[in-house]
């Protein structure tokens, strides 16, 4: 039950936020922030004190597809819910003041709240299909949030990029889910985890793994899909702090962690995770060094940490899982804090360029100390939680049976770079000498943001310190249940701050020193590059692919939707004829004749009538004659219906023909006289197409009469017609009862066609009415 | 191009066509007919009016705008499927009143398929007249 409430309550909040205005929105934002904190308290109470029955719930949704509305909260889900709600509450209190001078704030906060509901939905889903739905909801809301400043083409493009990458990955993941569900025989996640042996023996295993990993990699910005995340920094800062560091980008990591009990130990699963994860770690840390924009730097470090988490999960040992979970918590705490501090700095100084910032300590003391706390945790200084996480990473690297030196080396270099970057973002703007061209020199007087904006980040930073100082609290409550859930069994590794003097501590110390040295010589990198960053190759590839796709789309639209009636006829008739010919080549060309219905005098008259009508239509020199001749053909066909026992069809055909002729007469009055518009060759071509199509139709009619593909239902329908549907007219019973849904569709099409006619003739009509002085009624 | 013959014929034919269309609609379940044919008959009656007396006169006599007829027809079609949903059956499962006798009509069977057919009847009238009126007006100038 509680899972459902966790999703519904934020949706209700979103609805309320959407209908507020101006100051109301600011107040409502703060109230919902408190509401989220309350929700967190409640879920924690139920989680720890309840008997566990509240944590699982299943309702049928679409049982024939195996999709259900199902909620499942285990240690891993709770950890994620804790982060989403805890950080969400801080972000909302921050955002309600951050955007208070914007008119679209209610829209912004409402979408952010919908995202929160979607994110919770992802982590508490007990069904793969449902998880996918929520997963795409987070992609969509992320698109809307990145594009919040939709007047700027840059931010629209970045939003689209993120949507295409994560949404596209999501669709591939859905394919993986479908195969996984089929292999396991259920879409319930609990059932999937139980069906491990069955899944590993499935022939589609490789496909499943690849699809799932692509989904996770795109969502979590892994190499080579990383470029969307730094670009997503076009979003307002609260979005970056919430979606693109603490929660949404962790969804990929969450998915990998969720399925670790099934796939861990499989080389196809472990090695891509380790290799791609490690590559992302190094690559993005290095790119981060080159950037000077506060948010870009933070984005690259986020990518780096996501890579680290992927690598640890790929490593899959008890220690590695433990380190991943500790790092997950630690990173969420310090990264969102740093983002919000960066946002406050940008808000106060109007710049995010790290080279123009400095000496802000005396202006913004609260922000400064908050940032310092977070930066120290990020750098991995004891006694912060970041230190514990890093220790576990080194420990699991040392203990690893495969690639131990490589993993250690990658982790060492990355952590060292991350430290330098943490100082660059969290310490430099406040403690460095203020530069000559900085905002201060220009006469700005930056100041701390409002209480609502400072208190949340400070609390998160302090939580990072507290979690490190008292690992005995966070460990058993938050981390250990999650680790057990990921590993699929009980793991007994207590969480400690101090492990004694050992190899990890030594590496840690070296990291600190190395990082500080790198930070000391930071000017070397910045000055030389002077803020110019090379264009990302993979983003370029993405852009090329995107434009190629659009080019292809417009090419084939030009080809198919030429706007020329003759071309449309060619396409429609041509494909009809070709498909029929293809079918004939399978079932045979020669029609068979069974029975011998005598050819009566009446038949001869009908045939003569139809054929002479067709011939007249072909030879006529006036449109009017053409239409009358075609009407003759139609009446002849109606006669066939009448003669062979289909009175309904005959009546309909006669009425339709009558009205058609009338309509045509009105339509052609204003058309020019018939001329020979086309050249001889074109007419020959048209004649050829017409002959082929006519021949195909003739052959088709002759063949279908004795072509039996399956048992016909017509006899049963006529039997049932009166018994079940109380009607003797079978045609009508089929139309209004047996296949009433089809008829419903058809009459709906009529309605749509009427709108089409209205639109097509609309300009003509309105022009005429205007010409008449508007006296014509409509 | 007003023709007296056409106008006089229309005076007799139009009411006859309307009554006939209703009759065809009703008897459709057991004998040739139904909403589609009935709707076309009704529409040809008003097409006759439009030809003899002009579109404006046809519109005036029809009273309801064709688009309104389309919309009503679609809603009636949809509505005829709903009783089944509310009683827990599949959408559009047929429901019948017990049969009863009336003078002239004989044994009468009323049920949701007839309601559905009425919806089809209205939609077809609306569509045909919408197209017809618009084309006539478009070609007039």
Coordinates of N, CA, C and O in Angstrom, one line a residue, chain A residues 647-649 651-653 655-656 658-659 662-664 666-667 669-670 721-722 724-730 732-733 735-737 739-744 747-755 757-758 761-762 764-765 768-769 772 776-778, chain B residues 1 27-38 40-41 43-44 47-48 50-51 56 59 65 67 70 74 77-78 91-94 96 107 109 113-114 116-117 119-120 123-124 127-128 130-141:
Chain A
X647 N -29.4 -7.6 -50.9 CA -30.2 -6.4 -51.0 C -29.6 -5.2 -50.2 O -29.7 -4.1 -50.7
X648 N -29.1 -5.5 -49.1 CA -28.5 -4.4 -48.3 C -27.4 -3.7 -49.1 O -27.4 -2.4 -49.2
X649 N -26.5 -4.5 -49.6 CA -25.4 -3.9 -50.4 C -26.0 -3.1 -51.6 O -25.5 -2.1 -51.9
X651 N -28.9 -1.7 -52.0 CA -29.5 -0.4 -51.6 C -28.4 0.6 -51.3 O -28.5 1.8 -51.8
X652 N -27.5 0.2 -50.5 CA -26.4 1.1 -50.2 C -25.7 1.6 -51.4 O -25.4 2.8 -51.5
X653 N -25.4 0.7 -52.3 CA -24.6 1.1 -53.5 C -25.4 2.1 -54.3 O -24.9 3.1 -54.8
X655 N -27.8 4.2 -53.3 CA -27.8 5.5 -52.6 C -26.5 6.2 -52.7 O -26.4 7.4 -53.0
X656 N -25.4 5.5 -52.5 CA -24.1 6.1 -52.5 C -23.8 6.6 -53.9 O -23.3 7.7 -54.1
X658 N -25.9 7.5 -56.2 CA -26.8 8.7 -56.5 C -26.1 10.0 -55.9 O -25.9 11.0 -56.5
X659 N -25.8 9.9 -54.6 CA -25.2 11.0 -53.9 C -23.8 11.4 -54.5 O -23.5 12.6 -54.7
X662 N -24.3 13.3 -57.7 CA -24.7 14.7 -57.3 C -23.6 15.5 -56.8 O -23.3 16.7 -57.3
X663 N -22.8 14.9 -55.9 CA -21.6 15.7 -55.4 C -20.7 16.1 -56.5 O -20.2 17.2 -56.5
X664 N -20.4 15.1 -57.3 CA -19.4 15.4 -58.4 C -19.9 16.5 -59.3 O -19.2 17.4 -59.7
X666 N -21.7 19.0 -58.6 CA -21.5 20.3 -57.9 C -20.0 20.6 -57.9 O -19.7 21.8 -58.0
X667 N -19.2 19.6 -57.7 CA -17.8 19.9 -57.6 C -17.2 20.3 -58.9 O -16.3 21.1 -58.9
X669 N -18.6 21.8 -61.5 CA -19.1 23.0 -62.2 C -18.1 24.0 -62.4 O -18.0 24.7 -63.4
X670 N -17.2 24.2 -61.4 CA -16.2 25.3 -61.5 C -14.9 24.8 -62.1 O -14.0 25.6 -62.2
X721 N -27.1 -15.3 -35.5 CA -27.7 -14.0 -35.7 C -29.0 -13.8 -35.0 O -29.2 -12.9 -34.2
X722 N -29.9 -14.8 -35.2 CA -31.2 -14.6 -34.6 C -31.2 -15.1 -33.1 O -31.8 -14.4 -32.3
X724 N -28.7 -15.2 -30.8 CA -28.0 -14.4 -29.8 C -28.4 -12.9 -30.0 O -28.7 -12.2 -29.0
X725 N -28.4 -12.5 -31.2 CA -28.5 -11.0 -31.4 C -30.0 -10.6 -31.8 O -30.2 -9.4 -32.1
X726 N -30.9 -11.6 -31.9 CA -32.3 -11.3 -32.1 C -32.5 -10.5 -33.4 O -33.4 -9.6 -33.5
X727 N -31.8 -10.8 -34.5 CA -32.0 -10.1 -35.7 C -31.9 -11.1 -36.9 O -31.1 -12.0 -36.9
X728 N -32.8 -10.9 -37.9 CA -32.7 -11.8 -39.0 C -31.8 -11.3 -40.1 O -31.4 -12.0 -40.9
X729 N -31.6 -10.0 -40.1 CA -30.7 -9.4 -41.2 C -29.3 -9.5 -40.7 O -28.8 -8.7 -39.9
X730 N -28.6 -10.5 -41.3 CA -27.2 -10.8 -40.8 C -26.3 -9.7 -41.0 O -25.5 -9.3 -40.1
X732 N -26.9 -6.5 -41.0 CA -27.1 -5.5 -40.0 C -26.6 -5.9 -38.6 O -26.0 -5.1 -37.9
X733 N -26.9 -7.2 -38.3 CA -26.5 -7.7 -37.0 C -25.0 -7.6 -36.9 O -24.4 -7.2 -35.8
X735 N -23.1 -5.5 -38.4 CA -22.7 -4.1 -38.3 C -22.9 -3.5 -36.9 O -22.1 -2.7 -36.4
X736 N -24.1 -3.8 -36.3 CA -24.4 -3.1 -35.1 C -24.2 -3.9 -33.8 O -24.4 -3.4 -32.7
X737 N -23.9 -5.2 -34.0 CA -23.8 -6.0 -32.8 C -22.5 -6.8 -32.7 O -21.6 -6.5 -32.0
X739 N -19.9 -6.9 -34.8 CA -18.7 -6.1 -35.0 C -18.9 -4.6 -34.8 O -18.4 -3.8 -35.5
X740 N -19.7 -4.3 -33.8 CA -20.1 -2.9 -33.6 C -18.9 -2.0 -33.3 O -18.9 -0.9 -33.7
X741 N -17.9 -2.6 -32.7 CA -16.7 -1.7 -32.5 C -16.1 -1.2 -33.8 O -15.6 -0.1 -33.9
X742 N -16.1 -2.2 -34.8 CA -15.6 -1.8 -36.1 C -16.4 -0.6 -36.7 O -15.9 0.4 -37.2
X743 N -17.7 -0.8 -36.6 CA -18.6 0.3 -37.1 C -18.4 1.6 -36.4 O -18.3 2.6 -37.0
X744 N -18.2 1.4 -35.1 CA -17.9 2.6 -34.3 C -16.7 3.4 -34.9 O -16.7 4.6 -35.0
X747 N -17.7 5.1 -38.2 CA -18.4 6.3 -38.1 C -17.5 7.4 -37.6 O -17.7 8.6 -37.9
X748 N -16.6 7.0 -36.7 CA -15.6 8.1 -36.2 C -14.8 8.6 -37.4 O -14.6 9.8 -37.5
X749 N -14.4 7.7 -38.3 CA -13.7 8.1 -39.5 C -14.5 9.1 -40.3 O -14.0 10.1 -40.8
X750 N -15.8 8.8 -40.4 CA -16.7 9.8 -41.1 C -16.6 11.2 -40.5 O -16.5 12.2 -41.2
X751 N -16.7 11.2 -39.1 CA -16.6 12.5 -38.4 C -15.3 13.2 -38.8 O -15.3 14.4 -39.1
X752 N -14.2 12.4 -38.7 CA -12.9 13.0 -39.0 C -12.9 13.5 -40.5 O -12.4 14.6 -40.7
X753 N -13.4 12.7 -41.4 CA -13.4 13.1 -42.8 C -14.2 14.4 -43.0 O -13.8 15.2 -43.8
X754 N -15.3 14.5 -42.2 CA -16.1 15.8 -42.3 C -15.3 17.0 -41.9 O -15.3 18.0 -42.6
X755 N -14.5 16.8 -40.9 CA -13.6 17.9 -40.5 C -12.6 18.2 -41.6 O -12.3 19.3 -41.9
X757 N -13.0 17.7 -44.8 CA -13.7 18.5 -45.9 C -13.8 19.9 -45.5 O -13.5 20.9 -46.3
X758 N -14.2 20.1 -44.2 CA -14.3 21.5 -43.7 C -13.0 22.3 -43.9 O -13.0 23.4 -44.3
X761 N -12.2 22.9 -47.7 CA -13.0 23.9 -48.3 C -13.1 25.2 -47.5 O -13.7 26.1 -48.0
X762 N -12.6 25.1 -46.3 CA -12.8 26.3 -45.4 C -12.3 27.6 -46.1 O -13.1 28.5 -46.1
X764 N -12.1 28.5 -49.2 CA -13.0 28.8 -50.3 C -14.3 29.4 -49.8 O -14.8 30.5 -50.2
X765 N -14.8 28.7 -48.7 CA -16.1 29.2 -48.2 C -16.0 30.5 -47.5 O -16.8 31.4 -47.8
X768 N -15.7 33.3 -50.0 CA -17.0 33.6 -50.6 C -17.9 34.4 -49.7 O -18.6 35.3 -50.1
X769 N -18.0 33.9 -48.4 CA -18.9 34.6 -47.5 C -18.5 36.1 -47.3 O -19.3 37.0 -47.3
X772 N -19.7 38.0 -50.2 CA -21.1 38.3 -50.3 C -21.5 39.3 -49.1 O -22.7 39.5 -49.0
X776 N -24.5 35.0 -46.1 CA -24.8 33.6 -46.2 C -24.8 32.9 -44.9 O -23.8 33.1 -44.1
X777 N -25.8 32.1 -44.6 CA -25.7 31.4 -43.3 C -24.8 30.2 -43.4 O -24.5 29.7 -44.5
X778 N -24.4 29.7 -42.3 CA -23.5 28.6 -42.4 C -24.0 27.4 -41.6 O -24.6 27.6 -40.5
Chain B
X1 N -31.6 29.1 -62.0 CA -31.9 27.7 -62.5 C -32.9 27.0 -61.6 O -32.8 25.8 -61.3
X27 N -36.5 -1.1 -39.3 CA -36.6 -2.5 -39.7 C -35.3 -3.2 -40.0 O -35.3 -4.4 -40.3
X28 N -34.2 -2.4 -40.0 CA -33.0 -2.9 -40.4 C -32.5 -4.2 -39.7 O -31.8 -5.0 -40.3
X29 N -33.0 -4.4 -38.5 CA -32.4 -5.5 -37.8 C -32.9 -6.8 -38.4 O -32.2 -7.9 -38.3
X30 N -34.1 -6.8 -39.0 CA -34.6 -8.1 -39.5 C -34.7 -8.1 -41.0 O -34.7 -9.2 -41.6
X31 N -34.8 -7.0 -41.7 CA -35.0 -6.9 -43.1 C -33.9 -5.9 -43.7 O -33.3 -5.2 -42.9
X32 N -33.7 -6.0 -45.0 CA -32.7 -5.0 -45.6 C -33.0 -3.6 -45.1 O -34.1 -3.1 -45.1
X33 N -31.9 -2.9 -44.7 CA -32.1 -1.6 -44.1 C -31.0 -1.3 -43.1 O -30.0 -2.0 -43.1
X34 N -31.3 -0.4 -42.2 CA -30.3 -0.1 -41.2 C -29.9 1.4 -41.1 O -30.4 2.2 -42.0
X35 N -29.1 1.7 -40.2 CA -28.8 3.1 -40.0 C -28.0 3.7 -41.1 O -28.3 4.9 -41.5
X36 N -27.2 3.0 -41.8 CA -26.4 3.5 -42.9 C -27.3 3.9 -44.1 O -27.3 5.0 -44.6
X37 N -28.1 2.9 -44.4 CA -29.0 3.1 -45.6 C -30.0 4.2 -45.2 O -30.3 5.2 -46.0
X38 N -30.6 4.2 -44.0 CA -31.5 5.2 -43.6 C -30.9 6.5 -43.6 O -31.5 7.5 -44.1
X40 N -28.5 7.6 -45.5 CA -28.3 8.1 -46.9 C -29.6 8.5 -47.5 O -29.6 9.5 -48.2
X41 N -30.7 7.8 -47.2 CA -32.0 8.2 -47.7 C -32.4 9.6 -47.2 O -32.8 10.5 -47.9
X43 N -30.4 11.9 -46.1 CA -29.5 12.9 -46.7 C -29.9 13.2 -48.1 O -29.9 14.3 -48.6
X44 N -30.3 12.2 -48.9 CA -30.7 12.5 -50.3 C -31.9 13.4 -50.3 O -32.1 14.2 -51.2
X47 N -30.6 16.7 -49.9 CA -29.9 17.1 -51.1 C -30.8 17.6 -52.1 O -30.5 18.6 -52.8
X48 N -32.0 17.0 -52.2 CA -33.0 17.4 -53.1 C -33.4 18.9 -52.8 O -33.5 19.7 -53.7
X50 N -31.6 21.0 -51.3 CA -30.5 22.0 -51.6 C -30.5 22.3 -53.1 O -30.2 23.4 -53.5
X51 N -30.7 21.3 -53.9 CA -30.7 21.5 -55.3 C -31.8 22.4 -55.8 O -31.6 23.3 -56.6
X56 N -29.1 27.3 -48.4 CA -29.5 28.1 -47.2 C -30.9 27.6 -46.8 O -31.1 27.3 -45.6
X59 N -30.5 24.1 -45.2 CA -29.9 24.3 -43.8 C -31.0 24.7 -42.9 O -31.1 24.2 -41.8
X65 N -27.2 21.8 -37.3 CA -26.0 21.9 -38.2 C -25.5 20.5 -38.4 O -25.5 19.7 -37.4
X67 N -22.5 19.3 -38.4 CA -21.5 18.9 -37.5 C -22.1 18.5 -36.1 O -21.7 17.5 -35.5
X70 N -23.2 15.0 -36.5 CA -22.1 14.0 -36.4 C -21.7 13.8 -35.0 O -21.6 12.7 -34.5
X74 N -22.0 10.3 -32.9 CA -20.9 9.6 -32.3 C -21.1 9.4 -30.8 O -20.8 8.3 -30.3
X77 N -23.6 6.5 -30.3 CA -22.9 5.2 -30.6 C -22.1 4.8 -29.3 O -22.2 3.7 -28.9
X78 N -21.3 5.8 -28.8 CA -20.5 5.5 -27.7 C -21.4 5.1 -26.5 O -21.2 4.1 -25.8
X91 N -17.5 -3.9 -23.1 CA -18.0 -2.8 -23.8 C -18.8 -3.2 -25.0 O -18.4 -4.0 -25.7
X92 N -20.0 -2.6 -25.2 CA -20.9 -2.9 -26.3 C -21.6 -4.2 -26.4 O -22.1 -4.6 -27.4
X93 N -21.6 -4.9 -25.3 CA -22.4 -6.1 -25.2 C -23.9 -5.7 -25.3 O -24.3 -4.7 -24.7
X94 N -24.7 -6.4 -26.1 CA -26.0 -5.9 -26.4 C -27.0 -6.1 -25.2 O -26.8 -7.1 -24.5
X96 N -31.2 -6.0 -24.3 CA -32.5 -5.9 -25.0 C -33.6 -5.8 -23.9 O -33.6 -6.4 -22.8
X107 N -44.7 -6.9 -33.3 CA -43.8 -7.2 -32.2 C -42.6 -6.3 -32.2 O -41.9 -6.2 -33.2
X109 N -39.0 -5.1 -30.7 CA -37.8 -5.5 -29.9 C -36.9 -4.2 -29.7 O -36.5 -3.7 -30.7
X113 N -28.5 -2.3 -29.6 CA -28.0 -2.3 -31.0 C -28.8 -1.2 -31.8 O -28.3 -0.6 -32.7
X114 N -30.1 -1.1 -31.5 CA -31.0 -0.1 -32.2 C -30.4 1.3 -31.9 O -30.3 2.1 -32.8
X116 N -27.5 2.1 -31.1 CA -26.2 2.2 -31.9 C -26.5 2.6 -33.3 O -25.9 3.4 -33.9
X117 N -27.5 1.9 -33.9 CA -27.9 2.1 -35.3 C -28.4 3.6 -35.4 O -28.1 4.2 -36.5
X119 N -27.3 6.1 -33.8 CA -26.1 6.8 -33.8 C -25.4 6.8 -35.2 O -25.0 7.9 -35.7
X120 N -25.4 5.7 -35.8 CA -24.8 5.6 -37.1 C -25.6 6.4 -38.1 O -25.1 7.2 -38.9
X123 N -24.9 10.1 -37.7 CA -23.5 10.4 -38.2 C -23.5 10.5 -39.7 O -22.9 11.4 -40.3
X124 N -24.1 9.5 -40.3 CA -24.1 9.4 -41.8 C -24.9 10.6 -42.3 O -24.4 11.2 -43.3
X127 N -22.6 13.6 -41.9 CA -21.4 13.6 -42.8 C -21.8 14.0 -44.2 O -21.2 14.9 -44.8
X128 N -22.8 13.2 -44.7 CA -23.2 13.4 -46.1 C -23.6 14.9 -46.4 O -23.2 15.5 -47.3
X130 N -23.0 17.5 -44.6 CA -21.8 18.5 -44.4 C -21.1 18.6 -45.7 O -20.8 19.7 -46.2
X131 N -20.7 17.4 -46.3 CA -19.9 17.4 -47.5 C -20.7 18.1 -48.6 O -20.3 18.9 -49.4
X132 N -22.0 17.7 -48.7 CA -22.8 18.1 -49.8 C -23.0 19.6 -49.8 O -22.8 20.3 -50.7
X133 N -23.4 20.1 -48.6 CA -23.7 21.6 -48.5 C -22.4 22.4 -48.8 O -22.4 23.3 -49.5
X134 N -21.3 21.9 -48.2 CA -20.0 22.6 -48.4 C -19.6 22.7 -49.9 O -19.2 23.7 -50.4
X135 N -19.8 21.5 -50.6 CA -19.4 21.5 -52.0 C -20.3 22.4 -52.8 O -19.9 23.1 -53.7
X136 N -21.6 22.3 -52.5 CA -22.6 23.2 -53.2 C -22.2 24.6 -53.0 O -22.1 25.4 -54.0
X137 N -22.0 25.0 -51.8 CA -21.6 26.4 -51.5 C -20.3 26.8 -52.2 O -20.2 27.9 -52.8
X138 N -19.4 25.9 -52.1 CA -18.0 26.2 -52.7 C -18.1 26.4 -54.2 O -17.4 27.1 -54.8
X139 N -19.1 25.7 -54.9 CA -19.1 25.8 -56.3 C -20.1 26.8 -56.8 O -20.2 27.0 -58.0
X140 N -20.7 27.5 -55.9 CA -21.8 28.5 -56.3 C -21.2 29.8 -57.0 O -21.8 30.3 -57.9
X141 N -20.1 30.2 -56.5 CA -19.7 31.6 -56.8 C -19.4 31.8 -58.3 O -19.0 30.8 -58.9

